CSV table of C-alpha atoms and ligand atoms in Angstrom, one decimal:
chain,number,residue,atom,x,y,z
N,1,MET,CA,36.4,-5.6,-1.3
N,2,ARG,CA,33.9,-4.8,1.5
N,3,GLU,CA,34.3,-1.2,2.8
N,4,LEU,CA,34.8,-1.3,6.5
N,5,THR,CA,33.3,2.1,7.3
N,6,VAL,CA,30.4,3.7,5.3
N,7,GLN,CA,28.7,6.9,6.5
N,8,ILE,CA,25.6,8.4,5.3
N,9,LYS,CA,26.3,11.7,3.8
N,10,ARG,CA,23.0,13.2,2.5
N,11,VAL,CA,19.3,12.7,2.3
N,12,GLN,CA,17.3,14.4,-0.4
N,13,LEU,CA,13.6,14.6,-0.9
N,14,PHE,CA,11.9,15.1,-4.2
N,15,PRO,CA,8.1,15.9,-4.5
N,16,ILE,CA,6.5,14.6,-7.6
N,17,ALA,CA,2.9,14.1,-8.7
N,18,THR,CA,1.7,11.4,-11.1
N,19,PRO,CA,-1.8,11.1,-12.6
N,20,ARG,CA,-3.7,7.8,-12.4
N,21,GLN,CA,-5.6,6.3,-15.3
N,22,THR,CA,-8.7,7.3,-13.5
N,23,GLY,CA,-7.8,11.0,-14.0
N,24,ILE,CA,-6.7,12.0,-10.4
N,25,ALA,CA,-3.1,12.9,-9.7
N,26,ASN,CA,-1.3,11.6,-6.5
N,27,GLN,CA,1.7,13.2,-4.7
N,28,HIS,CA,4.7,11.3,-3.6
N,29,VAL,CA,8.1,12.1,-2.2
N,30,ILE,CA,11.1,10.3,-3.8
N,31,VAL,CA,14.0,9.7,-1.3
N,32,LYS,CA,17.7,9.8,-2.3
N,33,LEU,CA,20.2,8.7,0.2
N,34,GLU,CA,23.9,9.0,-0.3
N,35,ALA,CA,26.7,7.3,1.6
N,36,GLY,CA,30.5,6.7,1.4
N,37,GLU,CA,32.3,7.9,-1.8
N,38,SER,CA,29.6,6.8,-4.4
N,39,HIS,CA,26.8,4.8,-2.8
N,40,VAL,CA,23.2,5.7,-3.5
N,41,GLY,CA,19.9,4.3,-2.4
N,42,TRP,CA,16.4,5.2,-3.5
N,43,GLY,CA,13.0,5.1,-1.7
N,44,GLU,CA,9.6,6.7,-1.7
N,45,MET,CA,7.2,8.1,0.6
N,46,SER,CA,4.0,6.8,-1.3
N,47,ASP,CA,0.7,8.6,-2.0
N,48,LEU,CA,0.4,11.6,0.1
N,49,SER,CA,-3.0,12.5,-1.3
N,50,HIS,CA,-5.0,11.5,1.8
N,51,VAL,CA,-6.5,12.9,4.9
N,52,PRO,CA,-5.5,14.3,7.3
N,53,MET,CA,-5.5,17.5,5.2
N,54,TYR,CA,-2.0,18.8,6.0
N,55,GLN,CA,1.2,18.1,4.3
N,56,PHE,CA,4.9,17.8,5.1
N,57,ASP,CA,7.1,20.9,5.2
N,58,LEU,CA,9.6,19.2,2.9
N,59,ALA,CA,12.6,21.6,3.7
N,60,ASP,CA,12.1,21.1,7.4
N,61,LEU,CA,11.8,17.3,7.0
N,62,ALA,CA,14.9,17.1,4.8
N,63,ARG,CA,16.7,19.2,7.4
N,64,MET,CA,15.7,16.9,10.3
N,65,LEU,CA,16.5,13.7,8.5
N,66,ASN,CA,20.0,14.9,7.6
N,67,GLU,CA,20.6,15.9,11.2
N,68,LEU,CA,19.4,12.4,12.2
N,69,LEU,CA,21.1,10.3,9.7
N,70,ARG,CA,24.3,12.1,8.5
N,71,GLY,CA,27.4,10.2,9.6
N,72,LYS,CA,25.5,7.0,10.6
N,73,ASP,CA,26.5,3.6,9.2
N,74,PRO,CA,23.5,2.7,6.7
N,75,ARG,CA,24.3,-1.0,7.4
N,76,ASN,CA,23.1,-0.7,10.9
N,77,LEU,CA,19.5,-0.9,9.9
N,78,VAL,CA,18.2,-1.6,13.5
N,79,LYS,CA,19.8,1.3,14.9
N,80,ILE,CA,18.5,3.7,12.4
N,81,GLU,CA,15.0,2.2,12.7
N,82,ASP,CA,15.2,2.6,16.4
N,83,ASP,CA,16.2,6.3,16.0
N,84,LEU,CA,13.4,6.9,13.4
N,85,MET,CA,10.7,5.3,15.8
N,86,LYS,CA,11.6,7.9,18.5
N,87,PHE,CA,11.3,10.9,16.1
N,88,TYR,CA,8.5,9.6,13.8
N,89,PRO,CA,6.4,7.5,16.2
N,90,ASP,CA,3.2,5.5,15.4
N,91,GLU,CA,0.3,7.7,14.7
N,92,GLY,CA,-2.5,5.1,14.6
N,93,HIS,CA,-4.3,5.9,11.4
N,94,LEU,CA,-4.4,4.7,7.9
N,95,TYR,CA,-2.4,7.6,6.4
N,96,SER,CA,0.3,8.1,9.1
N,97,ARG,CA,2.7,10.7,8.0
N,98,SER,CA,5.3,9.3,10.3
N,99,GLY,CA,4.9,5.8,8.8
N,100,LEU,CA,5.5,7.3,5.4
N,101,VAL,CA,8.7,9.0,6.6
N,102,ARG,CA,10.1,5.7,8.0
N,103,GLN,CA,8.9,3.9,4.8
N,104,GLY,CA,11.0,6.4,2.6
N,105,ILE,CA,14.2,6.0,4.6
N,106,ASP,CA,13.7,2.3,5.2
N,107,LEU,CA,13.4,1.6,1.4
N,108,ALA,CA,16.3,3.9,0.5
N,109,LEU,CA,18.5,2.2,3.2
N,110,HIS,CA,17.6,-1.2,2.0
N,111,ASP,CA,18.2,-0.2,-1.7
N,112,LEU,CA,21.6,1.4,-0.8
N,113,VAL,CA,23.0,-1.5,1.5
N,114,ALA,CA,21.8,-4.1,-1.0
N,115,ARG,CA,23.6,-2.4,-3.7
N,116,LEU,CA,26.7,-1.9,-1.7
N,117,GLU,CA,26.5,-5.7,-1.0
N,118,ARG,CA,25.6,-6.2,-4.6
N,119,VAL,CA,22.6,-8.3,-3.7
N,120,PRO,CA,18.8,-8.0,-4.2
N,121,VAL,CA,17.1,-6.6,-1.3
N,122,TYR,CA,15.4,-9.8,-0.5
N,123,ASP,CA,18.8,-11.3,0.5
N,124,LEU,CA,19.0,-8.6,3.3
N,125,LEU,CA,15.6,-10.0,4.4
N,126,GLY,CA,17.1,-13.5,4.6
N,127,GLY,CA,16.4,-14.9,1.2
N,128,LYS,CA,13.4,-15.7,-0.9
N,129,LEU,CA,10.6,-18.3,-0.6
N,130,ARG,CA,8.8,-17.3,-3.8
N,131,ASP,CA,9.6,-15.3,-6.9
N,132,ARG,CA,6.1,-13.8,-7.7
N,133,MET,CA,3.0,-12.7,-5.7
N,134,ARG,CA,-0.5,-12.9,-7.3
N,135,VAL,CA,-2.0,-9.3,-7.3
N,136,CYS,CA,-5.4,-7.8,-8.0
N,137,TYR,CA,-6.6,-4.7,-9.9
N,138,PRO,CA,-8.7,-2.1,-7.9
N,139,ILE,CA,-12.3,-1.2,-8.9
N,140,PHE,CA,-12.8,2.0,-7.0
N,141,ARG,CA,-15.9,2.8,-5.0
N,142,MET,CA,-19.1,3.6,-7.0
N,143,ARG,CA,-21.0,6.6,-5.9
N,144,SER,CA,-23.8,6.2,-8.5
N,145,VAL,CA,-25.1,3.7,-11.1
N,146,ALA,CA,-23.5,5.7,-13.8
N,147,GLU,CA,-20.2,4.4,-12.7
N,148,VAL,CA,-21.2,0.7,-13.2
N,149,GLU,CA,-20.6,0.4,-17.1
N,150,PRO,CA,-17.3,2.2,-17.1
N,151,ASN,CA,-16.1,0.0,-14.3
N,152,LEU,CA,-17.2,-3.2,-16.1
N,153,GLN,CA,-15.3,-2.0,-19.2
N,154,ARG,CA,-12.3,-1.4,-16.9
N,155,VAL,CA,-12.5,-5.1,-15.8
N,156,GLY,CA,-12.5,-6.1,-19.5
N,157,GLU,CA,-9.5,-3.7,-20.3
N,158,GLN,CA,-7.4,-5.1,-17.4
N,159,LEU,CA,-8.4,-8.7,-18.4
N,160,ALA,CA,-6.9,-7.9,-21.8
N,161,ARG,CA,-3.7,-6.8,-20.1
N,162,GLY,CA,-3.6,-10.0,-18.2
N,163,PHE,CA,-5.2,-9.1,-14.8
N,164,ASP,CA,-7.7,-11.8,-14.0
N,165,LEU,CA,-8.2,-10.7,-10.4
N,166,ILE,CA,-9.9,-7.6,-9.0
N,167,ARG,CA,-10.9,-6.1,-5.7
N,168,VAL,CA,-14.0,-4.0,-5.4
N,169,TYR,CA,-14.5,-1.1,-3.1
N,170,VAL,CA,-18.2,-1.3,-2.0
N,171,GLY,CA,-20.7,0.1,0.5
N,172,THR,CA,-21.5,3.7,-0.5
N,173,ASN,CA,-24.3,3.0,-3.2
N,174,TRP,CA,-26.0,-0.4,-2.8
N,175,GLU,CA,-27.7,-0.2,-6.1
N,176,ALA,CA,-24.5,0.6,-7.9
N,177,ASP,CA,-22.7,-2.3,-6.0
N,178,THR,CA,-25.4,-4.8,-6.8
N,179,GLN,CA,-25.7,-3.8,-10.5
N,180,PHE,CA,-21.9,-3.9,-10.9
N,181,LEU,CA,-21.6,-7.4,-9.1
N,182,GLY,CA,-24.5,-9.0,-10.8
N,183,GLN,CA,-23.2,-7.8,-14.3
N,184,PHE,CA,-19.6,-8.7,-13.4
N,185,ALA,CA,-20.9,-12.3,-12.7
N,186,ASP,CA,-22.6,-12.5,-16.1
N,187,ARG,CA,-19.8,-11.1,-18.2
N,188,PHE,CA,-16.7,-12.2,-16.3
N,189,GLY,CA,-17.7,-14.8,-13.8
N,190,ASP,CA,-15.6,-17.5,-15.5
N,191,LYS,CA,-12.7,-15.4,-16.4
N,192,VAL,CA,-12.0,-12.9,-13.4
N,193,GLN,CA,-11.9,-13.6,-9.8
N,194,ILE,CA,-12.7,-11.2,-7.0
N,195,LYS,CA,-10.1,-11.1,-4.3
N,196,SER,CA,-12.1,-8.9,-1.8
N,197,LEU,CA,-15.0,-6.7,-1.1
N,198,ASP,CA,-13.5,-3.6,0.6
N,199,PHE,CA,-15.8,-1.5,2.9
N,200,SER,CA,-13.0,0.8,4.0
N,201,ASN,CA,-14.5,1.2,7.5
N,202,LEU,CA,-17.4,3.2,6.0
N,203,LEU,CA,-20.2,1.0,7.4
N,204,ASP,CA,-21.0,-0.4,10.9
N,205,TRP,CA,-20.9,-4.1,11.3
N,206,ARG,CA,-24.5,-4.7,11.0
N,207,ARG,CA,-24.9,-2.8,7.7
N,208,ALA,CA,-21.7,-4.5,6.4
N,209,THR,CA,-23.2,-7.9,7.2
N,210,MET,CA,-26.4,-7.2,5.4
N,211,ALA,CA,-24.4,-5.9,2.4
N,212,VAL,CA,-22.2,-9.0,2.4
N,213,GLU,CA,-25.4,-11.4,2.6
N,214,ARG,CA,-26.8,-9.6,-0.6
N,215,TYR,CA,-23.5,-9.4,-2.5
N,216,GLN,CA,-22.6,-13.0,-1.9
N,217,GLU,CA,-25.8,-14.2,-3.7
N,218,LEU,CA,-24.4,-12.4,-6.8
N,219,VAL,CA,-20.7,-13.2,-6.8
N,220,ASP,CA,-18.0,-15.3,-5.3
N,221,PHE,CA,-15.1,-13.5,-3.5
N,222,MET,CA,-12.1,-14.7,-1.3
N,223,LEU,CA,-12.4,-12.2,1.6
N,224,VAL,CA,-14.0,-9.0,3.1
N,225,GLU,CA,-12.0,-6.2,4.1
N,226,SER,CA,-12.6,-3.3,6.7
N,227,PRO,CA,-16.3,-4.1,7.5
N,228,ALA,CA,-16.6,-2.1,10.5
N,229,PRO,CA,-15.7,1.5,11.5
N,230,ARG,CA,-12.1,2.3,12.2
N,231,ASN,CA,-11.0,1.0,15.6
N,232,ASP,CA,-14.2,-0.8,16.4
N,233,PHE,CA,-12.8,-4.0,17.5
N,234,ASP,CA,-16.0,-5.2,19.0
N,235,GLY,CA,-17.9,-4.5,15.8
N,236,LEU,CA,-15.2,-6.2,13.6
N,237,ALA,CA,-15.3,-9.3,15.7
N,238,GLU,CA,-19.1,-9.3,15.6
N,239,PHE,CA,-19.0,-9.0,11.9
N,240,ARG,CA,-16.4,-11.8,11.7
N,241,ARG,CA,-18.6,-14.2,13.8
N,242,ARG,CA,-21.4,-13.9,11.4
N,243,CYS,CA,-19.4,-14.0,8.1
N,244,ARG,CA,-18.3,-17.1,6.4
N,245,ARG,CA,-15.6,-15.5,4.4
N,246,PRO,CA,-12.2,-14.6,6.0
N,247,VAL,CA,-12.0,-10.9,7.3
N,248,SER,CA,-9.0,-8.6,6.8
N,249,GLU,CA,-8.1,-5.3,8.2
N,250,HIS,CA,-5.2,-2.9,7.6
N,251,VAL,CA,-2.7,-3.1,10.4
N,252,LEU,CA,-1.6,0.5,11.6
N,253,HIS,CA,1.3,-0.6,14.0
N,254,ILE,CA,2.5,-3.7,15.7
N,255,HIS,CA,0.5,-3.4,18.8
N,256,HIS,CA,-2.6,-2.8,16.5
N,257,GLY,CA,-1.8,-6.1,14.9
N,258,TRP,CA,-1.8,-7.7,18.3
N,259,GLN,CA,-5.2,-6.1,19.2
N,260,LEU,CA,-6.8,-7.3,16.0
N,261,LEU,CA,-5.7,-10.8,16.5
N,262,SER,CA,-6.2,-11.2,20.3
N,263,HIS,CA,-9.7,-9.7,19.9
N,264,GLY,CA,-10.6,-12.2,17.3
N,265,CYS,CA,-11.4,-9.4,14.9
N,266,VAL,CA,-9.6,-10.8,11.7
N,267,ASP,CA,-8.4,-13.9,9.9
N,268,ILE,CA,-6.0,-11.9,7.8
N,269,LEU,CA,-3.6,-9.0,8.5
N,270,ASN,CA,-3.3,-6.5,5.8
N,271,VAL,CA,0.4,-5.6,6.0
N,272,SER,CA,1.8,-2.5,4.2
N,273,PRO,CA,5.3,-1.0,4.3
N,274,TYR,CA,3.8,2.4,3.6
N,275,LEU,CA,1.7,2.3,6.6
N,276,LEU,CA,4.0,0.3,9.0
N,277,GLY,CA,7.0,2.3,8.1
N,278,GLY,CA,9.1,-0.1,5.9
N,279,LEU,CA,10.3,-3.7,5.3
N,280,ARG,CA,11.5,-4.5,8.8
N,281,ALA,CA,8.4,-3.3,10.5
N,282,SER,CA,6.2,-5.3,7.9
N,283,LEU,CA,8.2,-8.6,8.5
N,284,ARG,CA,7.5,-8.3,12.3
N,285,LEU,CA,3.8,-8.3,11.6
N,286,VAL,CA,4.2,-11.3,9.3
N,287,ALA,CA,5.8,-13.0,12.3
N,288,LEU,CA,2.9,-11.9,14.6
N,289,ALA,CA,0.4,-13.5,12.1
N,290,GLU,CA,2.4,-16.7,12.1
N,291,ALA,CA,2.3,-16.8,15.8
N,292,ALA,CA,-1.4,-16.4,15.9
N,293,ARG,CA,-2.0,-18.9,12.9
N,294,ALA,CA,-3.5,-15.9,10.9
N,295,SER,CA,-3.0,-15.2,7.4
N,296,VAL,CA,-1.2,-12.2,5.7
N,297,LEU,CA,-1.9,-10.2,2.6
N,298,ILE,CA,0.1,-7.1,1.4
N,299,GLY,CA,-2.0,-4.1,0.9
N,300,THR,CA,-1.4,-0.8,-0.8
N,301,THR,CA,-1.8,2.9,-0.9
N,302,GLN,CA,-0.9,2.9,-4.6
N,303,GLU,CA,2.9,2.9,-4.5
N,304,LEU,CA,5.0,3.9,-7.5
N,305,ASN,CA,7.6,1.4,-8.8
N,306,LEU,CA,10.0,1.9,-6.0
N,307,GLY,CA,7.5,1.3,-3.3
N,308,THR,CA,6.0,-1.7,-5.2
N,309,ALA,CA,9.5,-3.2,-5.7
N,310,ALA,CA,9.9,-3.1,-1.9
N,311,VAL,CA,6.6,-5.0,-1.6
N,312,ALA,CA,7.9,-7.6,-4.0
N,313,HIS,CA,10.9,-8.2,-1.9
N,314,LEU,CA,8.7,-8.4,1.1
N,315,ALA,CA,6.5,-10.9,-0.5
N,316,ALA,CA,9.6,-12.9,-1.5
N,317,ALA,CA,10.8,-13.2,2.0
N,318,ALA,CA,7.5,-13.4,4.0
N,319,ARG,CA,6.9,-16.7,5.7
N,320,ILE,CA,3.2,-16.2,5.8
N,321,LEU,CA,1.6,-15.0,2.6
N,322,ASP,CA,-1.5,-16.8,1.7
N,323,TYR,CA,-3.8,-14.4,-0.1
N,324,PRO,CA,-3.1,-12.1,-3.1
N,325,GLY,CA,-1.8,-8.5,-2.8
N,326,ASP,CA,-3.2,-5.4,-3.9
N,327,ASN,CA,0.0,-3.9,-5.5
N,328,THR,CA,-0.7,-2.7,-8.9
N,329,GLY,CA,0.4,0.9,-8.5
N,330,PRO,CA,2.8,0.9,-11.5
N,331,HIS,CA,-0.1,0.0,-13.7
N,332,LEU,CA,-2.4,2.6,-12.2
N,333,TYR,CA,-0.1,5.5,-12.7
N,334,THR,CA,0.6,7.0,-16.1
N,335,ASP,CA,4.2,8.2,-15.2
N,336,ASP,CA,6.9,7.2,-12.9
N,337,VAL,CA,10.6,8.0,-12.2
N,338,VAL,CA,12.2,4.6,-13.1
N,339,LYS,CA,13.9,3.8,-16.3
N,340,THR,CA,12.2,0.3,-16.7
N,341,PRO,CA,9.0,-0.5,-14.7
N,342,LEU,CA,8.6,-3.7,-12.6
N,343,PRO,CA,7.5,-6.8,-14.6
N,344,TYR,CA,4.0,-8.1,-14.1
N,345,GLU,CA,2.9,-11.5,-15.6
N,346,GLN,CA,-0.7,-12.8,-15.6
N,347,SER,CA,-1.9,-11.0,-12.5
N,348,HIS,CA,1.4,-11.5,-10.8
N,349,LEU,CA,4.0,-9.1,-9.6
N,350,LEU,CA,7.5,-10.6,-10.2
N,351,VAL,CA,10.3,-10.2,-7.7
N,352,PRO,CA,13.1,-8.1,-9.3
N,353,GLU,CA,16.6,-9.8,-9.4
N,354,GLY,CA,18.9,-6.8,-9.9
N,355,PRO,CA,21.0,-5.4,-6.9
N,356,GLY,CA,19.2,-3.3,-4.4
N,357,LEU,CA,15.3,-2.9,-5.0
N,358,GLY,CA,16.2,-3.9,-8.7
N,359,LEU,CA,15.2,-0.6,-10.3
N,360,GLU,CA,17.1,2.4,-11.9
N,361,VAL,CA,16.0,5.9,-11.2
N,362,ASP,CA,15.9,8.2,-14.3
N,363,GLU,CA,17.4,11.3,-12.6
N,364,ALA,CA,16.8,13.6,-15.4
N,365,LYS,CA,13.2,12.6,-15.5
N,366,LEU,CA,13.0,12.9,-11.7
N,367,ALA,CA,14.1,16.5,-12.0
N,368,THR,CA,11.7,17.2,-14.7
N,369,MET,CA,8.9,15.7,-12.7
N,370,THR,CA,9.9,17.6,-9.5
N,371,THR,CA,10.0,20.8,-11.3
N,372,ASN,CA,6.7,20.3,-12.8
N,373,ALA,CA,5.1,18.8,-9.8
N,374,GLU,CA,1.8,20.5,-9.4
N,375,TRP,CA,1.2,20.2,-5.6
N,376,THR,CA,-2.5,20.1,-5.7
N,377,PHE,CA,-2.9,19.0,-2.1
N,378,GLY,CA,-5.7,20.7,-0.2
N,379,VAL,CA,-7.0,22.2,-3.6
N,380,ASP,CA,-8.2,19.2,-5.4
N,381,LEU,CA,-10.2,17.1,-3.2
N,382,THR,CA,-11.0,14.4,-5.8
N,383,GLY,CA,-7.9,12.5,-4.7
N,384,VAL,CA,-9.0,12.0,-1.2
N,385,ILE,CA,-12.8,11.4,-1.8
N,386,ASP,CA,-12.3,7.7,-2.4
N,387,ARG,CA,-12.0,7.3,1.4
N,388,THR,CA,-14.5,9.9,2.5
N,389,PRO,CA,-17.9,8.9,3.6
N,390,GLN,CA,-20.6,10.4,1.5
N,391,ASN,CA,-22.2,12.4,4.3
N,392,ARG,CA,-19.1,14.0,5.3
N,393,PRO,CA,-19.0,17.9,4.9
N,394,SER,CA,-16.9,19.0,2.1
N,395,PRO,CA,-15.5,22.5,1.2
N,396,THR,CA,-16.7,22.0,-2.3
N,397,ALA,CA,-20.3,21.3,-1.6
E,401,MG,MG1,-8.4,-1.6,2.2
E,402,MG,MG1,-3.4,5.8,-1.5
């Protein structure tokens, strides 16, 4: 029997840190939402180990979210989203803290409401068009040729685990890039595909153009990502005019998506719930791409299982989704808060079928991970260096 009135009672935030296989640890915030007599929903604010170098005051944030949400009907997703947009507005950069707050609440709300209705989250989004999404494994940016061989070995290891698709972060060390791509072609050319070469906004459009002209002599790849500095619409459009491969860029907010499309900057919108603030905001960008006859891929910041499950439900319901996604966080981290991780099959993320997001949180484990969370933010800069240009001043150098 459907309950007529359900009210949100409490929001709790749990900081955790999980190491990646590559050695660095990332910080996340797990969100627990309680409503009515016994309803619970889980979400996450994914991967806080990024610039800008300041962090949430979690006690403050929890207090504010409780003020905002307590007593509200969790099923009124549009109303809560509208409120959150007012208090956590778009910030316009790739690691928007506001976007992460809205992501955490949006995911927990969808999980809670879908559990309450005893349906998978994709049902709340209208149903499903697909039950899996092809995803790629990341090869992170090489700063020296010494990193080439370990990365080639990593490709081999991931191939053995079923991943036959990678994306490669490039643009810092041309020698390392060309060595990697050339040897990749020799060793894996017939077994593993490259989804994208990702410049992460590090080069201007002309340098990125020259790099791609060189790299495409060595390997095949599906698309190029972020080949101009951040917010350089003219440079991005210039690159795209000269490049025969499709170009994608991360969408920061809905108006940014409109700008990218109307300025002719991209073929593909890189849509991410962590950045846009959850599932509803992401679906609006998918509709915008559809209106512009553009393509969509789902990007990542490296979500844990909860955040990746949300991506799977988004993928299930997205009308436009014509390139593989980047969502292999659960394979990248060595630990998580869920009892059973999401299923992957041959480079595909499978859409979970259970109620809600389809995952069970191990609360005892979460408590241990929160207690033991070493909040290294601002101390260990290794975690943020991946997105940092080589010439940027660093407190450690
Ligand atoms: Mg990217
Ligand atoms: Mg990240």
